[in-house]
Short mmCIF file of C-alpha atoms and ligand atoms in Angstrom, two decimals:
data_model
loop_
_atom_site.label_atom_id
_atom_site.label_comp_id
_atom_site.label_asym_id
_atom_site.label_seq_id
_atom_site.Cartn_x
_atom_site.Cartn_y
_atom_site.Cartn_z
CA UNK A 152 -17.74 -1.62 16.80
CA UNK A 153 -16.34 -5.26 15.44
CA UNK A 154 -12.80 -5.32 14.45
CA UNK A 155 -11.98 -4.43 10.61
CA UNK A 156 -11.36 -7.87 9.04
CA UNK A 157 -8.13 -6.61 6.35
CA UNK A 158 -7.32 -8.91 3.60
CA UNK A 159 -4.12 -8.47 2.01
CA UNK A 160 -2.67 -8.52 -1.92
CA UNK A 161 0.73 -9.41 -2.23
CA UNK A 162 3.35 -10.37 -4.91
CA UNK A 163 6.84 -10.31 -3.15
CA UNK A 164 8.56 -10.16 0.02
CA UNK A 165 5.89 -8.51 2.27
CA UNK A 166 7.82 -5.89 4.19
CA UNK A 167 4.78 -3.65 3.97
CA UNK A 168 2.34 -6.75 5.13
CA UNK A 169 4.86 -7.30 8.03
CA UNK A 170 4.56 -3.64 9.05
CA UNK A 171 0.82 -4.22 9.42
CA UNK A 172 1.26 -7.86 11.25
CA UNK A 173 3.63 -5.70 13.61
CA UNK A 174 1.11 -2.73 14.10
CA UNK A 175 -1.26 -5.00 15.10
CA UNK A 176 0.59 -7.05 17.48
CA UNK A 177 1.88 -4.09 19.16
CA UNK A 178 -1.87 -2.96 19.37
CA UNK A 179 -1.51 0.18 17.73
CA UNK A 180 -3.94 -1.07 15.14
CA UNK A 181 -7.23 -2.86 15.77
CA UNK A 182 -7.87 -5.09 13.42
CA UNK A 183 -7.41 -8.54 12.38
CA UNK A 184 -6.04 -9.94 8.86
CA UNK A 185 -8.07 -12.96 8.08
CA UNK A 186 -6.52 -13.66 4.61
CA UNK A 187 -3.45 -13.24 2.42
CA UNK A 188 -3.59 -13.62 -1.05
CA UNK A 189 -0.65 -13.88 -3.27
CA UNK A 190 -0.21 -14.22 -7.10
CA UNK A 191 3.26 -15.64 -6.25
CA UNK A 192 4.21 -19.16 -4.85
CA UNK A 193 7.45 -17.86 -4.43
CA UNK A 194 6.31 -14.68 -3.01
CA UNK A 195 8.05 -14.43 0.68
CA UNK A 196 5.05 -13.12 2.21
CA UNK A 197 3.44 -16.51 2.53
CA UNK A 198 6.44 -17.32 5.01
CA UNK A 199 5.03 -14.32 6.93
CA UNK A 200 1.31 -15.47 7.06
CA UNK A 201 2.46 -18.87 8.46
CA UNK A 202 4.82 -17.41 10.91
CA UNK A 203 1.46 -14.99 12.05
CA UNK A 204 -0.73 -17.78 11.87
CA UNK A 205 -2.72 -16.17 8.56
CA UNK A 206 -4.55 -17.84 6.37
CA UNK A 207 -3.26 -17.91 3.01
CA UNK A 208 -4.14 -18.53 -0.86
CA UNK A 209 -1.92 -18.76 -3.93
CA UNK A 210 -4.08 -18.08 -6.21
CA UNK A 211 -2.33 -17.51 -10.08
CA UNK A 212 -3.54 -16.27 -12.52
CA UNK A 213 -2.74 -18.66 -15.93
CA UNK A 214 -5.31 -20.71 -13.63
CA UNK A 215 -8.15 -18.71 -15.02
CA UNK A 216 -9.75 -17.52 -18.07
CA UNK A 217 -9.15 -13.96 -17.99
CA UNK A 218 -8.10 -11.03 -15.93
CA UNK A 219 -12.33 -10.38 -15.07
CA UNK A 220 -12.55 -13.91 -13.73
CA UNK A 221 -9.13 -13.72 -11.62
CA UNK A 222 -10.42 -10.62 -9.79
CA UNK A 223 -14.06 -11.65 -9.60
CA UNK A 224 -12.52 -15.04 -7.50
CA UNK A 225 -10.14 -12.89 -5.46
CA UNK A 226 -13.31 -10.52 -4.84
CA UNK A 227 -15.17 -14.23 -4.06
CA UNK A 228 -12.80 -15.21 -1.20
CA UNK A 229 -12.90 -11.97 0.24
CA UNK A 230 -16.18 -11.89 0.26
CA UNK A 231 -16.62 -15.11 1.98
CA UNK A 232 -14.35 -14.00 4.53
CA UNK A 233 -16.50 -10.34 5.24
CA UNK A 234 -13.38 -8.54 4.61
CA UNK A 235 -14.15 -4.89 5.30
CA UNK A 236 -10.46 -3.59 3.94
CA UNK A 237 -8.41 -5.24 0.85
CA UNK A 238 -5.08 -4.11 1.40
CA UNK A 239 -2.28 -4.22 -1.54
CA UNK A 240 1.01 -4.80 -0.22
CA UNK A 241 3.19 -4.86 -3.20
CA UNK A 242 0.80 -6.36 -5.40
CA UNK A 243 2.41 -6.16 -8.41
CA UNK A 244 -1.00 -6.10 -10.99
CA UNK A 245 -3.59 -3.84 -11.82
CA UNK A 246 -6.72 -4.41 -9.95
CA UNK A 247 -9.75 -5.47 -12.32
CA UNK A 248 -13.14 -4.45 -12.59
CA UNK A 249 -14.73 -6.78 -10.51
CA UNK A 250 -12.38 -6.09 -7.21
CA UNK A 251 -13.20 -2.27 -7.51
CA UNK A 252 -16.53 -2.82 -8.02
CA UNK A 253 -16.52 -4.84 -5.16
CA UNK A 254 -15.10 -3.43 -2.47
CA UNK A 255 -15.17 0.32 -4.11
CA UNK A 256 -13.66 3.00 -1.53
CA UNK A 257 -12.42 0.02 0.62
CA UNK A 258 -9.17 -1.09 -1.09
CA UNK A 259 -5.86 0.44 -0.57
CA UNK A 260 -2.32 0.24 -2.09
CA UNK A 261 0.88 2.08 -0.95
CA UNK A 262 2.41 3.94 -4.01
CA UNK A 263 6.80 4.70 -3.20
CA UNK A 264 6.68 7.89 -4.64
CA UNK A 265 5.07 11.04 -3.92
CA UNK A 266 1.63 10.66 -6.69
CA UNK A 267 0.48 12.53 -8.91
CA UNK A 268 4.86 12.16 -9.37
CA UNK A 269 5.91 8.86 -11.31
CA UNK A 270 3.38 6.67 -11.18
CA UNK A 271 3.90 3.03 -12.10
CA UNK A 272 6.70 0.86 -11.75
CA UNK A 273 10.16 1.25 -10.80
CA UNK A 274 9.29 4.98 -9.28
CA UNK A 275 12.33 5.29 -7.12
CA UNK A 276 14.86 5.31 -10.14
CA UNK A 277 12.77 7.82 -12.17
CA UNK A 278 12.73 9.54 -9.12
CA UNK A 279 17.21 9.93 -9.15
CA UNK A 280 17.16 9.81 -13.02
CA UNK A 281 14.82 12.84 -12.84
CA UNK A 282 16.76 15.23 -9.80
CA UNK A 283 13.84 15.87 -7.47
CA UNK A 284 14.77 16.86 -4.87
CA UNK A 285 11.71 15.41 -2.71
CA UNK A 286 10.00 12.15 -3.34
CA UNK A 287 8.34 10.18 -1.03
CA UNK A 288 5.44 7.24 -0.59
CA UNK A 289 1.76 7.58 -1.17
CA UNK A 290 -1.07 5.24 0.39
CA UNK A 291 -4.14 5.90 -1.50
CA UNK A 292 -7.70 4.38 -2.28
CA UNK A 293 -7.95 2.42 -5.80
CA UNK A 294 -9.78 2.87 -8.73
CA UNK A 295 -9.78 1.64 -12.09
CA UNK A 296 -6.59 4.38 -12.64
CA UNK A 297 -2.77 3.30 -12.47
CA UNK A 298 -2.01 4.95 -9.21
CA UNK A 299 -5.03 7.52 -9.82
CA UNK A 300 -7.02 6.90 -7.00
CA UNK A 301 -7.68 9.11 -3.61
CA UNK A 302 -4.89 10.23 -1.77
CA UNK A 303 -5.33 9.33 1.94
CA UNK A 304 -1.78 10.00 3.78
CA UNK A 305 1.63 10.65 2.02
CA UNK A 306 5.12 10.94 3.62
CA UNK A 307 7.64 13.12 2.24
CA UNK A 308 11.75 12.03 1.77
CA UNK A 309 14.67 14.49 0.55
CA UNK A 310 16.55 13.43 -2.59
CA UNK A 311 20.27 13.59 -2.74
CA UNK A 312 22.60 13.90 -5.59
CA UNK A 313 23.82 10.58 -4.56
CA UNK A 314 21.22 8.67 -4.13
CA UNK A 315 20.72 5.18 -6.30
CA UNK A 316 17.30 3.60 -6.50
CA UNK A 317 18.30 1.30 -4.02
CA UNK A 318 19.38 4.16 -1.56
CA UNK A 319 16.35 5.99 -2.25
CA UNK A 320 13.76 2.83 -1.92
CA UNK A 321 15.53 1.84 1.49
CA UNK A 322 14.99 5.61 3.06
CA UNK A 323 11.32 5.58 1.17
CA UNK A 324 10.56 2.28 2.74
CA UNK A 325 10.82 3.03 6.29
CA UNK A 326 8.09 5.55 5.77
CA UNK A 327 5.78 3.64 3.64
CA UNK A 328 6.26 0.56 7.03
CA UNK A 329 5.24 4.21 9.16
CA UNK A 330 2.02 5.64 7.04
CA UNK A 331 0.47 2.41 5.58
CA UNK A 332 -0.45 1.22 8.95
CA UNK A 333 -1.16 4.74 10.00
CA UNK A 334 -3.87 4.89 6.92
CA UNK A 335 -5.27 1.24 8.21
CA UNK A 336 -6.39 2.61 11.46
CA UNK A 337 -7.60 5.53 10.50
CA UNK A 338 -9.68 3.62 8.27
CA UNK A 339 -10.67 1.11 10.93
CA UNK A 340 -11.86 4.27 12.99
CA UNK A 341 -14.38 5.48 10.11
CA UNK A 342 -12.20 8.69 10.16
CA UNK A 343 -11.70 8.41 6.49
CA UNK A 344 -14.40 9.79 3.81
CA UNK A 345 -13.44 10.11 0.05
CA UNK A 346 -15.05 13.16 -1.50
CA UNK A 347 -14.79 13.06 -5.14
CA UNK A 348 -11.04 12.57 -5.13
CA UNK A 349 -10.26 13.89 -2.06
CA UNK A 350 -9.75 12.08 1.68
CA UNK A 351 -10.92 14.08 4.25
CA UNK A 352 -9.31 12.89 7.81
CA UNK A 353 -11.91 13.57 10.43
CA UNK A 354 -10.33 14.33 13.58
CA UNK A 355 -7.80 17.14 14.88
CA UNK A 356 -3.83 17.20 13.71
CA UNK A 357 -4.61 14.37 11.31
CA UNK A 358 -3.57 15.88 8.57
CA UNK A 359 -0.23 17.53 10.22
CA UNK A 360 0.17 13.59 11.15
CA UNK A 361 0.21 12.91 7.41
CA UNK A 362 3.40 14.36 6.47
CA UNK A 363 6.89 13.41 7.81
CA UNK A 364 10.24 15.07 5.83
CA UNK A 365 13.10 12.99 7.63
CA UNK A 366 16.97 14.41 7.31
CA UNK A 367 19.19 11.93 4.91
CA UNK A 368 20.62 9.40 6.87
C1 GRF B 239 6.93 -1.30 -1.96
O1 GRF B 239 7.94 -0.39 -2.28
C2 GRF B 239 5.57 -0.74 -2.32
O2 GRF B 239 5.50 0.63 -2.22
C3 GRF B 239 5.43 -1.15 -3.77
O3 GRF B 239 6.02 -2.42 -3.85
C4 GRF B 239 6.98 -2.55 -2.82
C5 GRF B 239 6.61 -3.77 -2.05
O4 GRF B 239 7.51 -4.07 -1.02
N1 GRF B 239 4.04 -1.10 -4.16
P1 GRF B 239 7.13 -5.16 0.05
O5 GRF B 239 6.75 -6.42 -0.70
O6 GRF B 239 6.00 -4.64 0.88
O7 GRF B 239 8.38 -5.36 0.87
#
């Protein structure tokens, strides 16, 4: 089998692209990520693709004439590259038509809260604001939906009283640097089919392996 070729989406710092670097270094993932897109010049995960030696592309998008042409070019450069696996690392826009359509089943995003729970932005503060008592992270296939798309792995965190957004998104993050990577190779070992909306993980204990509920720390 040839190594998954992963491109990655992302706006900001790139903690979640780092976790994937890492996995790979540490060869608990086989794969390779042959390009890094961001919508950011500033974004900090360009510092990361140089450090890794990864090709990278700022690619904004007041450079083109609408939001079908910026996502038919991204879908163009992945293309080129034979990407089998568009990951979104904190990509902080909503995929268009012409990505989807592209690479349909194959891209993934990681979601910091539990879905079908607070979808959107700024989850983790809804999350307090609300009282649950449980939130989590969420890596799931895309579709033309605001966080609607196949759920492939989620991770589970307890919620307390005390928690801030920023308390809450530092405890959520460790997971989401656990499960996205942990979604990537199951991917890269064909052990993931979407049926209708559901992800069915071929292969014994996966789905024990999909849920973690760590004690506050
Ligand atoms: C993460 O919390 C991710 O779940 C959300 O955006 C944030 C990105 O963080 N989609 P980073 O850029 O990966 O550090």
């Amino acid at each position: 089998m040839s190594l998954l070729s992963i491109g990655v989406l992302a706006s900001g710092r790139g903690s979640n692209f780092q976790s994937i670097i890492d996995a790979i270094e540490a060869r608990q993932l086989k794969a390779n990520i042959v390009l890094l897109i961001t919508d950011s010049p500033n974004a900090y995960a360009i510092e990361r693709a140089k450090k890794h030696g990864i090709e990278y592309l700022t690619m904004v998008t007041k450079q083109y004439g609408s939001r079908d042409d910026y996502f038919a070019a991204v879908a163009a450069e992945l293309r080129i590259r034979e990407v089998g696996l568009v990951v979104l690392a904190g990509f902080m826009r909503i995929v268009g038509k012409p990505l989807i359509d592209a690479f349909r089943d194959r891209i993934m995003n990681i979601h910091p809260a539990l879905l079908p729970s607070f979808p959107g932005l700024h989850v983790q503060k809804q999350a307090c604001d609300y009282g649950v008592k449980i939130s989590g992270c969420t890596v799931h296939f895309v579709d033309e939906g605001i966080d609607t798309g196949p759920i492939i792995i989620q991770a589970a965190v307890p919620v307390s009283f005390d928690d801030t957004e920023e308390t809450l998104s530092e405890r959520v993050l460790k997971q989401e640097h656990r499960i996205f990577p942990e979604a990537i190779r199951l991917f890269s070992e064909g052990r993931l089919e979407v049926v209708g909306r559901k992800v069915k993980i071929a292969g014994a204990a996966a789905d024990k392996r999909s849920l973690i509920f760590p004690p506050i720390d």
